[in-house]
Amino acid sequence: MSVVEQRRHLATAIPGPRSQQLQDRKAASVSAGVSTGLPVYVERASGGILVDVDGNQLIDFGSGIAVTTVGASNPRVVEAVQRQAADFTHTCFMVTPYEEYVAVCEKLAELTPGDHEKRSALFNSGAEAVENAVKIARAFTGRQAVVAFDHAYHGRTNLTMALTAKAMPYKQGFGPFASEVYRAPMAYPYRWVGDAARVAEEAFEAFAAQVHAQIGEQNVAAVVIEPIQGEGGFIVPPAGWLRRIADWCREHGILLVADEVQTGFCRTGDWFACDHEGVVPDLITTAKGIAGGLPLAAVTGRAEVMDSVHAGGLGGTYGGNPVACAAALAAIETMESEDLCGRARQVEELFRSRLERLADKFDVVGEIRGRGAMLAIELVRGGGDTTPNPDLTRAVNAFCHGQGLVTLTAGTYGNVLRFLPPLTISDELLHEGLDILEQAFVAHA
Ligand SMILES: *Cc1c(COP(=O)(O)O)cnc(C)c1O
């Protein structure tokens, strides 16, 4: 296994000449629809460092969008993948099954919220998991309508595109969208138009009134919620809001689907973001952090709901691939043995103290928010003007990239910088990355 020293190193400009050559080859061979946020071509990665083809070493504050939570090329994951690949790479679980798939479902039953009887089904991507959760909810309830929220992101397939809120780039030109998908107001404290102290109540009341008037509760199969919104800008709803939605769903025989594709697996300082609110969803979708970088996703839920689907109704050629399952078991073992939930809470403390200092110096930092190692700052014009500031967000992001720090943006208005470091990264690298962020504000704010 290649050893990568856990330090930042700039050998060339970012991107360097070899990355630029590859970017030219990309333009001539890869669809323009597939864009890249930071066109440095990665050759190796380990822990919190990405090494590019020009020999630059970058600090990773993105984890491949919340995927390599256990660190890039985590040694346990690598070993499990190599061993499983040598044993067998594929049989299709629907043809001839294998233990690894069952073992992942057992772990999901143990770790997801609630101690009721559960079942799972495995898939390849977050979108596929969300899409299947909707299928299952419709089959179980015999109802069709699905409610999602403003700023939601649930994927790029036809159904999940319909659930996703943002037109550009996710939906623009790709309609018509799946029917029976409805959108409700999100409890977004920073931009709530009503009484700021009553966001949870007002947002819930607006949601319930809208569903009642426009859809009818008896027609709703599921409410699909990100407990903390991801692509929408790490929007954290106020305490109590999720619980009120959960109680209301139960009252009306509607399934609560928690989309924890981004928030799951220690990211927010708990195994799942619902744990923080003590909310037990009927179905939970997971992916991203589950398998240390291999493609795996799951729907886990109440046994009677999951078992209501006819045999053959769920599945797919690759869903629960044995190599991905072996990786997931190794990743989960790492999260348990290294207490990565605890580590996410430490990362939050470190980040918050630094980001608060930043906000004291620069009034363009409108809000610091998030939980655990899923943190963000929303950038505004400043001086009391909370108009979104996407230009500054882009400039700060580009400055960080140029200094060898991988950062990501998010948000409906493109004005959120989000931080998703791997949980095995050292405090030293976190501080170094945050120093670069501060320099970016000095240069651009
Ligand atoms: C990323 C994401 C998805 C889609 O997952 P893919 O693996 O990209 O299909 C769905 N929901 C949430 C909350 C996500 O963050």
CSV table of C-alpha atoms and ligand atoms in Angstrom, one decimal:
chain,number,residue,atom,x,y,z
A,1,MET,CA,0.0,0.0,0.0
A,2,SER,CA,1.3,3.4,-0.9
A,3,VAL,CA,2.0,5.6,2.1
A,4,VAL,CA,1.1,9.3,1.8
A,5,GLU,CA,2.6,11.7,4.2
A,6,GLN,CA,-0.2,13.6,5.9
A,7,ARG,CA,0.9,17.1,4.9
A,8,ARG,CA,0.0,19.7,2.3
A,9,HIS,CA,2.6,20.3,-0.4
A,10,LEU,CA,2.4,22.5,-3.5
A,11,ALA,CA,4.7,21.3,-6.3
A,12,THR,CA,3.1,23.3,-9.1
A,13,ALA,CA,0.3,25.8,-9.6
A,14,ILE,CA,-3.2,24.4,-9.1
A,15,PRO,CA,-4.1,22.8,-11.4
A,16,GLY,CA,-0.6,21.7,-12.6
A,17,PRO,CA,0.4,21.0,-16.2
A,18,ARG,CA,-0.4,17.3,-16.1
A,19,SER,CA,-3.8,17.9,-14.7
A,20,GLN,CA,-4.4,20.5,-17.4
A,21,GLN,CA,-3.4,18.0,-20.1
A,22,LEU,CA,-5.9,15.5,-18.6
A,23,GLN,CA,-8.5,18.3,-18.5
A,24,ASP,CA,-8.0,18.7,-22.2
A,25,ARG,CA,-8.5,15.0,-22.8
A,26,LYS,CA,-11.6,15.2,-20.6
A,27,ALA,CA,-13.1,18.0,-22.7
A,28,ALA,CA,-12.6,15.8,-25.8
A,29,SER,CA,-14.0,12.6,-24.3
A,30,VAL,CA,-16.3,13.2,-21.3
A,31,SER,CA,-19.7,14.8,-21.7
A,32,ALA,CA,-19.7,18.5,-20.8
A,33,GLY,CA,-22.7,17.7,-18.6
A,34,VAL,CA,-20.3,16.1,-16.1
A,35,SER,CA,-18.4,19.0,-14.6
A,36,THR,CA,-15.6,19.1,-12.0
A,37,GLY,CA,-15.3,21.5,-9.1
A,38,LEU,CA,-11.5,21.4,-8.9
A,39,PRO,CA,-9.8,19.9,-11.9
A,40,VAL,CA,-6.7,18.4,-10.3
A,41,TYR,CA,-6.5,14.8,-11.3
A,42,VAL,CA,-5.9,12.5,-8.3
A,43,GLU,CA,-3.3,9.8,-8.4
A,44,ARG,CA,-3.4,8.6,-4.8
A,45,ALA,CA,-5.1,9.5,-1.6
A,46,SER,CA,-4.8,8.6,2.1
A,47,GLY,CA,-6.5,9.9,5.2
A,48,GLY,CA,-7.0,13.6,4.8
A,49,ILE,CA,-4.6,14.1,1.8
A,50,LEU,CA,-5.2,13.8,-1.9
A,51,VAL,CA,-2.1,13.6,-4.2
A,52,ASP,CA,-2.5,14.8,-7.7
A,53,VAL,CA,-0.7,13.8,-10.9
A,54,ASP,CA,1.6,16.8,-10.6
A,55,GLY,CA,2.8,15.8,-7.1
A,56,ASN,CA,0.7,18.3,-5.3
A,57,GLN,CA,-0.7,17.2,-1.9
A,58,LEU,CA,-4.1,18.8,-1.0
A,59,ILE,CA,-5.9,18.9,2.3
A,60,ASP,CA,-9.3,17.3,1.9
A,61,PHE,CA,-12.3,19.2,3.4
A,62,GLY,CA,-14.8,17.4,1.2
A,63,SER,CA,-14.3,13.6,1.5
A,64,GLY,CA,-15.6,13.2,-2.0
A,65,ILE,CA,-18.9,14.7,-0.7
A,66,ALA,CA,-19.2,13.1,2.7
A,67,VAL,CA,-18.1,9.6,1.4
A,68,THR,CA,-14.6,8.9,2.8
A,69,THR,CA,-15.7,9.5,6.4
A,70,VAL,CA,-13.2,6.8,7.5
A,71,GLY,CA,-10.4,8.6,5.5
A,72,ALA,CA,-9.3,8.1,1.9
A,73,SER,CA,-8.2,4.5,1.3
A,74,ASN,CA,-8.7,3.5,4.9
A,75,PRO,CA,-6.4,0.5,5.4
A,76,ARG,CA,-9.3,-1.7,6.8
A,77,VAL,CA,-11.4,-0.9,3.8
A,78,VAL,CA,-8.6,-1.5,1.4
A,79,GLU,CA,-7.8,-4.9,2.9
A,80,ALA,CA,-11.5,-6.0,2.9
A,81,VAL,CA,-11.9,-4.9,-0.7
A,82,GLN,CA,-8.8,-6.8,-1.8
A,83,ARG,CA,-9.8,-9.9,0.1
A,84,GLN,CA,-13.3,-9.9,-1.2
A,85,ALA,CA,-12.3,-9.1,-4.8
A,86,ALA,CA,-10.0,-12.1,-4.7
A,87,ASP,CA,-12.8,-14.3,-3.4
A,88,PHE,CA,-15.5,-13.2,-5.8
A,89,THR,CA,-16.5,-9.9,-7.3
A,90,HIS,CA,-20.1,-10.5,-8.3
A,91,THR,CA,-22.9,-13.1,-8.4
A,92,CYS,CA,-26.0,-10.9,-8.3
A,93,PHE,CA,-27.7,-11.3,-4.9
A,94,MET,CA,-31.0,-12.0,-6.7
A,95,VAL,CA,-29.4,-15.0,-8.4
A,96,THR,CA,-27.0,-16.6,-5.8
A,97,PRO,CA,-26.8,-14.7,-2.5
A,98,TYR,CA,-23.8,-14.3,-0.1
A,99,GLU,CA,-23.2,-13.5,3.5
A,100,GLU,CA,-21.8,-10.0,3.2
A,101,TYR,CA,-25.1,-8.6,2.0
A,102,VAL,CA,-26.9,-10.1,5.0
A,103,ALA,CA,-24.3,-8.9,7.4
A,104,VAL,CA,-24.6,-5.3,6.1
A,105,CYS,CA,-28.4,-5.5,6.6
A,106,GLU,CA,-27.9,-6.8,10.1
A,107,LYS,CA,-25.6,-3.9,10.9
A,108,LEU,CA,-28.1,-1.4,9.5
A,109,ALA,CA,-30.8,-2.9,11.7
A,110,GLU,CA,-28.6,-2.5,14.7
A,111,LEU,CA,-27.3,1.0,14.0
A,112,THR,CA,-30.3,2.9,12.5
A,113,PRO,CA,-32.7,4.7,14.8
A,114,GLY,CA,-35.3,2.7,16.8
A,115,ASP,CA,-35.1,-0.8,18.3
A,116,HIS,CA,-38.1,-2.2,16.3
A,117,GLU,CA,-37.9,-5.1,13.9
A,118,LYS,CA,-36.2,-3.9,10.7
A,119,ARG,CA,-35.4,-5.1,7.2
A,120,SER,CA,-33.1,-3.5,4.5
A,121,ALA,CA,-32.6,-3.6,0.8
A,122,LEU,CA,-29.3,-2.6,-0.8
A,123,PHE,CA,-28.7,-0.5,-3.9
A,124,ASN,CA,-25.8,1.4,-5.7
A,125,SER,CA,-26.5,5.1,-5.2
A,126,GLY,CA,-28.3,7.5,-2.9
A,127,ALA,CA,-30.8,8.4,-5.6
A,128,GLU,CA,-31.6,4.7,-6.2
A,129,ALA,CA,-32.2,4.3,-2.4
A,130,VAL,CA,-34.5,7.3,-2.3
A,131,GLU,CA,-36.4,6.1,-5.4
A,132,ASN,CA,-36.9,2.7,-3.8
A,133,ALA,CA,-38.0,4.2,-0.5
A,134,VAL,CA,-40.8,6.0,-2.4
A,135,LYS,CA,-41.7,2.7,-4.2
A,136,ILE,CA,-41.9,0.9,-0.9
A,137,ALA,CA,-44.0,3.6,0.8
A,138,ARG,CA,-46.4,3.7,-2.1
A,139,ALA,CA,-46.8,-0.1,-2.1
A,140,PHE,CA,-47.3,-0.3,1.7
A,141,THR,CA,-49.8,2.6,2.0
A,142,GLY,CA,-51.6,2.2,-1.3
A,143,ARG,CA,-51.3,6.0,-1.7
A,144,GLN,CA,-49.4,8.0,-4.4
A,145,ALA,CA,-48.5,11.5,-3.2
A,146,VAL,CA,-45.0,12.3,-1.9
A,147,VAL,CA,-44.0,15.5,-0.1
A,148,ALA,CA,-40.5,17.0,-0.2
A,149,PHE,CA,-39.2,20.4,1.0
A,150,ASP,CA,-37.8,23.6,-0.4
A,151,HIS,CA,-34.0,23.4,-0.8
A,152,ALA,CA,-34.2,19.6,-0.8
A,153,TYR,CA,-31.7,17.4,-2.7
A,154,HIS,CA,-32.5,13.8,-3.3
A,155,GLY,CA,-30.7,12.9,-6.5
A,156,ARG,CA,-30.6,13.1,-10.3
A,157,THR,CA,-32.8,10.3,-11.6
A,158,ASN,CA,-36.3,11.2,-12.9
A,159,LEU,CA,-38.2,10.6,-9.6
A,160,THR,CA,-35.4,12.0,-7.4
A,161,MET,CA,-35.0,15.0,-9.7
A,162,ALA,CA,-38.7,15.7,-9.1
A,163,LEU,CA,-38.0,15.6,-5.3
A,164,THR,CA,-35.0,17.9,-5.7
A,165,ALA,CA,-35.8,21.6,-5.4
A,166,LYS,CA,-33.1,23.4,-7.3
A,167,ALA,CA,-33.7,23.9,-11.1
A,168,MET,CA,-30.1,24.9,-12.1
A,169,PRO,CA,-28.2,22.6,-12.6
A,170,TYR,CA,-30.2,19.6,-11.5
A,171,LYS,CA,-33.5,19.9,-13.4
A,172,GLN,CA,-33.0,22.5,-16.1
A,173,GLY,CA,-34.2,21.1,-19.4
A,174,PHE,CA,-34.7,17.6,-18.1
A,175,GLY,CA,-38.5,17.6,-17.6
A,176,PRO,CA,-41.2,16.4,-17.6
A,177,PHE,CA,-40.7,15.2,-14.0
A,178,ALA,CA,-42.4,12.4,-12.2
A,179,SER,CA,-45.9,13.2,-11.0
A,180,GLU,CA,-47.4,13.2,-7.5
A,181,VAL,CA,-44.5,15.0,-6.0
A,182,TYR,CA,-45.3,18.1,-3.9
A,183,ARG,CA,-43.1,20.7,-2.3
A,184,ALA,CA,-43.6,22.2,1.2
A,185,PRO,CA,-41.9,25.1,3.0
A,186,MET,CA,-38.7,24.3,4.8
A,187,ALA,CA,-37.8,25.5,8.3
A,188,TYR,CA,-34.8,27.6,7.3
A,189,PRO,CA,-34.1,29.7,10.4
A,190,TYR,CA,-31.7,32.2,8.8
A,191,ARG,CA,-34.0,33.2,6.0
A,192,TRP,CA,-37.4,32.6,7.7
A,193,VAL,CA,-39.8,35.3,6.7
A,194,GLY,CA,-42.0,35.1,9.7
A,195,ASP,CA,-41.3,35.4,13.4
A,196,ALA,CA,-37.7,34.2,13.9
A,197,ALA,CA,-38.4,32.9,17.4
A,198,ARG,CA,-41.3,30.7,16.1
A,199,VAL,CA,-39.7,29.1,13.0
A,200,ALA,CA,-40.4,25.6,14.1
A,201,GLU,CA,-44.1,26.2,14.8
A,202,GLU,CA,-44.7,28.5,11.8
A,203,ALA,CA,-42.9,26.2,9.4
A,204,PHE,CA,-44.8,23.2,10.7
A,205,GLU,CA,-48.1,25.0,10.5
A,206,ALA,CA,-47.4,26.1,6.9
A,207,PHE,CA,-46.5,22.6,5.9
A,208,ALA,CA,-49.5,21.0,7.5
A,209,ALA,CA,-51.9,23.6,6.1
A,210,GLN,CA,-50.5,23.2,2.6
A,211,VAL,CA,-50.7,19.4,2.6
A,212,HIS,CA,-54.2,19.6,3.9
A,213,ALA,CA,-55.4,22.1,1.3
A,214,GLN,CA,-53.5,21.1,-1.8
A,215,ILE,CA,-53.0,17.3,-1.5
A,216,GLY,CA,-55.2,15.8,1.3
A,217,GLU,CA,-53.4,13.9,4.0
A,218,GLN,CA,-55.2,10.6,3.0
A,219,ASN,CA,-53.5,10.7,-0.4
A,220,VAL,CA,-49.9,11.1,1.0
A,221,ALA,CA,-47.7,8.0,1.0
A,222,ALA,CA,-44.6,9.6,2.4
A,223,VAL,CA,-42.9,12.7,3.5
A,224,VAL,CA,-39.2,12.7,2.5
A,225,ILE,CA,-36.9,14.8,4.7
A,226,GLU,CA,-33.2,15.4,5.0
A,227,PRO,CA,-32.8,15.9,8.8
A,228,ILE,CA,-30.1,18.4,7.9
A,229,GLN,CA,-30.2,19.5,4.3
A,230,GLY,CA,-27.1,18.8,2.3
A,231,GLU,CA,-26.8,20.3,-1.2
A,232,GLY,CA,-29.5,22.9,-0.2
A,233,GLY,CA,-26.9,24.5,2.1
A,234,PHE,CA,-26.5,22.5,5.3
A,235,ILE,CA,-29.8,24.0,6.6
A,236,VAL,CA,-30.4,22.8,10.1
A,237,PRO,CA,-34.1,23.0,11.1
A,238,PRO,CA,-34.9,24.3,14.6
A,239,ALA,CA,-35.2,21.7,17.4
A,240,GLY,CA,-38.6,20.2,17.5
A,241,TRP,CA,-39.6,20.7,13.9
A,242,LEU,CA,-38.7,17.2,12.8
A,243,ARG,CA,-40.5,15.7,15.7
A,244,ARG,CA,-43.7,17.6,14.9
A,245,ILE,CA,-43.6,16.3,11.3
A,246,ALA,CA,-42.9,12.8,12.6
A,247,ASP,CA,-45.9,12.9,15.0
A,248,TRP,CA,-48.1,14.4,12.3
A,249,CYS,CA,-47.1,11.7,9.8
A,250,ARG,CA,-48.0,9.0,12.4
A,251,GLU,CA,-51.3,10.6,13.1
A,252,HIS,CA,-52.2,10.4,9.3
A,253,GLY,CA,-50.8,7.0,8.4
A,254,ILE,CA,-48.0,8.7,6.3
A,255,LEU,CA,-44.5,7.2,6.3
A,256,LEU,CA,-41.6,9.4,7.3
A,257,VAL,CA,-38.7,8.8,5.1
A,258,ALA,CA,-35.4,10.2,6.5
A,259,ASP,CA,-32.9,10.8,3.7
A,260,GLU,CA,-29.7,10.4,5.6
A,261,VAL,CA,-27.6,9.8,2.5
A,262,GLN,CA,-25.3,12.7,3.4
A,263,THR,CA,-25.9,13.0,7.2
A,264,GLY,CA,-25.6,9.3,8.0
A,265,PHE,CA,-22.7,7.2,9.5
A,266,CYS,CA,-21.2,9.5,12.2
A,267,ARG,CA,-21.1,12.6,10.0
A,268,THR,CA,-23.2,14.7,12.4
A,269,GLY,CA,-21.7,13.3,15.6
A,270,ASP,CA,-24.3,10.6,16.0
A,271,TRP,CA,-24.8,7.5,13.8
A,272,PHE,CA,-27.7,9.3,12.2
A,273,ALA,CA,-28.9,12.9,12.3
A,274,CYS,CA,-32.4,11.7,13.5
A,275,ASP,CA,-30.8,10.4,16.7
A,276,HIS,CA,-30.1,13.9,17.8
A,277,GLU,CA,-33.8,14.7,17.8
A,278,GLY,CA,-34.8,11.3,19.1
A,279,VAL,CA,-36.9,10.8,15.9
A,280,VAL,CA,-37.4,7.3,14.6
A,281,PRO,CA,-38.3,7.4,10.8
A,282,ASP,CA,-40.3,4.6,9.2
A,283,LEU,CA,-37.7,4.3,6.4
A,284,ILE,CA,-34.2,5.6,6.3
A,285,THR,CA,-32.0,5.9,3.2
A,286,THR,CA,-28.3,5.7,3.4
A,287,ALA,CA,-25.3,5.8,1.0
A,288,LYS,CA,-22.3,8.1,0.8
A,289,GLY,CA,-20.4,7.4,4.1
A,290,ILE,CA,-21.6,3.8,4.4
A,291,ALA,CA,-18.7,2.0,2.5
A,292,GLY,CA,-15.5,4.1,2.7
A,293,GLY,CA,-15.7,5.1,-1.0
A,294,LEU,CA,-17.4,2.1,-2.7
A,295,PRO,CA,-20.8,2.5,-4.2
A,296,LEU,CA,-23.4,1.2,-1.8
A,297,ALA,CA,-26.8,2.4,-0.7
A,298,ALA,CA,-29.6,1.1,1.5
A,299,VAL,CA,-33.2,1.5,2.4
A,300,THR,CA,-33.8,0.3,6.0
A,301,GLY,CA,-37.2,0.4,7.7
A,302,ARG,CA,-40.0,-1.2,9.7
A,303,ALA,CA,-40.2,-4.9,8.9
A,304,GLU,CA,-43.9,-4.8,8.0
A,305,VAL,CA,-43.3,-1.9,5.6
A,306,MET,CA,-40.2,-3.4,3.9
A,307,ASP,CA,-41.8,-6.9,3.8
A,308,SER,CA,-45.1,-5.6,2.2
A,309,VAL,CA,-43.4,-5.6,-1.2
A,310,HIS,CA,-43.9,-8.6,-3.4
A,311,ALA,CA,-41.0,-10.9,-4.2
A,312,GLY,CA,-38.9,-9.5,-7.1
A,313,GLY,CA,-40.3,-6.0,-6.6
A,314,LEU,CA,-37.0,-4.7,-5.3
A,315,GLY,CA,-33.4,-5.3,-6.4
A,316,GLY,CA,-31.0,-4.7,-9.3
A,317,THR,CA,-28.0,-6.3,-10.9
A,318,TYR,CA,-25.4,-4.8,-8.8
A,319,GLY,CA,-27.3,-3.7,-5.6
A,320,GLY,CA,-25.3,-4.9,-2.6
A,321,ASN,CA,-22.3,-5.9,-4.6
A,322,PRO,CA,-20.1,-8.1,-2.4
A,323,VAL,CA,-17.0,-5.9,-2.7
A,324,ALA,CA,-19.0,-2.9,-1.7
A,325,CYS,CA,-20.6,-4.8,1.2
A,326,ALA,CA,-17.1,-6.0,2.4
A,327,ALA,CA,-16.0,-2.3,2.3
A,328,ALA,CA,-19.1,-1.2,4.3
A,329,LEU,CA,-18.5,-3.8,7.0
A,330,ALA,CA,-14.8,-2.6,7.3
A,331,ALA,CA,-15.9,1.1,7.3
A,332,ILE,CA,-18.5,0.5,10.0
A,333,GLU,CA,-16.0,-1.5,12.1
A,334,THR,CA,-13.7,1.5,11.9
A,335,MET,CA,-16.4,3.9,12.9
A,336,GLU,CA,-17.2,1.7,15.9
A,337,SER,CA,-13.7,0.9,17.1
A,338,GLU,CA,-12.3,4.5,16.5
A,339,ASP,CA,-15.5,6.2,17.9
A,340,LEU,CA,-15.8,8.4,14.8
A,341,CYS,CA,-19.1,9.8,16.1
A,342,GLY,CA,-17.1,11.2,19.1
A,343,ARG,CA,-14.4,12.4,16.7
A,344,ALA,CA,-17.1,14.3,14.6
A,345,ARG,CA,-18.1,16.2,17.8
A,346,GLN,CA,-14.5,17.1,18.4
A,347,VAL,CA,-14.1,18.3,14.8
A,348,GLU,CA,-17.2,20.5,15.3
A,349,GLU,CA,-15.7,22.1,18.4
A,350,LEU,CA,-12.4,22.9,16.6
A,351,PHE,CA,-14.2,24.3,13.5
A,352,ARG,CA,-16.8,26.3,15.4
A,353,SER,CA,-14.2,28.2,17.5
A,354,ARG,CA,-12.2,29.0,14.3
A,355,LEU,CA,-15.3,29.9,12.3
A,356,GLU,CA,-16.7,32.1,15.0
A,357,ARG,CA,-13.4,34.1,15.0
A,358,LEU,CA,-13.8,34.4,11.3
A,359,ALA,CA,-17.4,35.7,11.7
A,360,ASP,CA,-16.2,38.3,14.3
A,361,LYS,CA,-13.8,39.7,11.8
A,362,PHE,CA,-15.8,39.5,8.6
A,363,ASP,CA,-19.5,40.5,8.6
A,364,VAL,CA,-20.0,38.8,5.3
A,365,VAL,CA,-20.3,35.6,7.3
A,366,GLY,CA,-24.1,35.6,7.7
A,367,GLU,CA,-24.4,32.3,9.6
A,368,ILE,CA,-22.3,29.4,10.9
A,369,ARG,CA,-24.3,26.2,11.0
A,370,GLY,CA,-24.3,22.4,10.8
A,371,ARG,CA,-23.6,19.7,13.2
A,372,GLY,CA,-20.6,17.4,13.9
A,373,ALA,CA,-18.3,17.4,10.9
A,374,MET,CA,-21.0,18.7,8.6
A,375,LEU,CA,-20.5,22.4,8.9
A,376,ALA,CA,-21.0,25.5,6.7
A,377,ILE,CA,-20.9,29.2,6.5
A,378,GLU,CA,-23.5,31.2,4.6
A,379,LEU,CA,-22.0,34.3,2.9
A,380,VAL,CA,-23.9,37.5,2.5
A,381,ARG,CA,-23.2,41.1,1.4
A,382,GLY,CA,-22.5,42.2,5.0
A,383,GLY,CA,-23.1,45.4,6.9
A,384,GLY,CA,-26.6,44.2,7.8
A,385,ASP,CA,-27.4,43.2,4.2
A,386,THR,CA,-28.2,39.5,4.2
A,387,THR,CA,-28.5,39.3,0.4
A,388,PRO,CA,-26.7,36.1,-0.7
A,389,ASN,CA,-23.1,36.6,-1.9
A,390,PRO,CA,-22.3,33.8,-4.5
A,391,ASP,CA,-19.5,35.9,-6.0
A,392,LEU,CA,-17.6,36.0,-2.8
A,393,THR,CA,-18.3,32.3,-2.2
A,394,ARG,CA,-16.8,31.4,-5.5
A,395,ALA,CA,-13.8,33.6,-4.9
A,396,VAL,CA,-13.1,32.1,-1.4
A,397,ASN,CA,-13.6,28.6,-2.8
A,398,ALA,CA,-11.2,29.3,-5.7
A,399,PHE,CA,-8.6,30.8,-3.3
A,400,CYS,CA,-8.7,27.7,-1.1
A,401,HIS,CA,-8.3,25.4,-4.1
A,402,GLY,CA,-5.3,27.4,-5.3
A,403,GLN,CA,-3.6,26.9,-1.9
A,404,GLY,CA,-4.2,23.2,-1.9
A,405,LEU,CA,-7.4,23.0,0.2
A,406,VAL,CA,-10.3,21.1,-1.2
A,407,THR,CA,-13.5,22.9,-0.3
A,408,LEU,CA,-17.0,22.6,-1.6
A,409,THR,CA,-19.9,25.0,-2.1
A,410,ALA,CA,-23.6,24.4,-1.7
A,411,GLY,CA,-26.9,26.2,-1.3
A,412,THR,CA,-29.9,27.2,-3.4
A,413,TYR,CA,-28.3,30.6,-3.8
A,414,GLY,CA,-24.7,29.3,-4.3
A,415,ASN,CA,-23.5,31.2,-1.3
A,416,VAL,CA,-22.6,28.5,1.2
A,417,LEU,CA,-19.1,27.0,1.8
A,418,ARG,CA,-19.4,23.6,3.3
A,419,PHE,CA,-16.9,21.5,5.2
A,420,LEU,CA,-17.0,17.7,5.3
A,421,PRO,CA,-13.5,16.5,6.3
A,422,PRO,CA,-12.8,12.9,6.8
A,423,LEU,CA,-13.1,12.0,10.5
A,424,THR,CA,-9.7,10.5,10.7
A,425,ILE,CA,-7.9,13.8,9.7
A,426,SER,CA,-5.5,15.3,12.2
A,427,ASP,CA,-6.2,18.5,14.1
A,428,GLU,CA,-3.1,19.9,12.6
A,429,LEU,CA,-4.4,19.5,9.0
A,430,LEU,CA,-7.8,21.0,10.1
A,431,HIS,CA,-6.1,24.1,11.5
A,432,GLU,CA,-3.9,24.4,8.4
A,433,GLY,CA,-7.0,24.3,6.2
A,434,LEU,CA,-8.8,26.8,8.4
A,435,ASP,CA,-5.7,29.1,8.2
A,436,ILE,CA,-6.1,29.0,4.4
A,437,LEU,CA,-9.8,29.8,4.7
A,438,GLU,CA,-9.0,32.8,6.8
A,439,GLN,CA,-6.4,34.0,4.3
A,440,ALA,CA,-9.1,33.7,1.6
A,441,PHE,CA,-11.3,36.1,3.5
A,442,VAL,CA,-8.4,38.5,4.1
A,443,ALA,CA,-7.8,38.5,0.3
A,444,HIS,CA,-11.4,38.7,-0.9
A,445,ALA,CA,-13.9,39.9,1.7
B,1,LIG,C1,-26.0,12.8,-2.5
B,1,LIG,C2,-27.4,12.7,-2.0
B,1,LIG,C3,-28.3,11.9,-2.7
B,1,LIG,C4,-28.0,11.2,-4.0
B,1,LIG,O1,-27.0,10.3,-3.8
B,1,LIG,P1,-26.2,9.7,-5.2
B,1,LIG,O2,-25.4,8.6,-4.6
B,1,LIG,O3,-25.4,10.8,-5.7
B,1,LIG,O4,-27.3,9.2,-6.1
B,1,LIG,C5,-29.6,11.8,-2.2
B,1,LIG,N1,-29.9,12.4,-1.0
B,1,LIG,C6,-29.0,13.2,-0.3
B,1,LIG,C7,-29.4,13.8,0.9
B,1,LIG,C8,-27.7,13.4,-0.8
B,1,LIG,O5,-26.9,14.1,-0.2
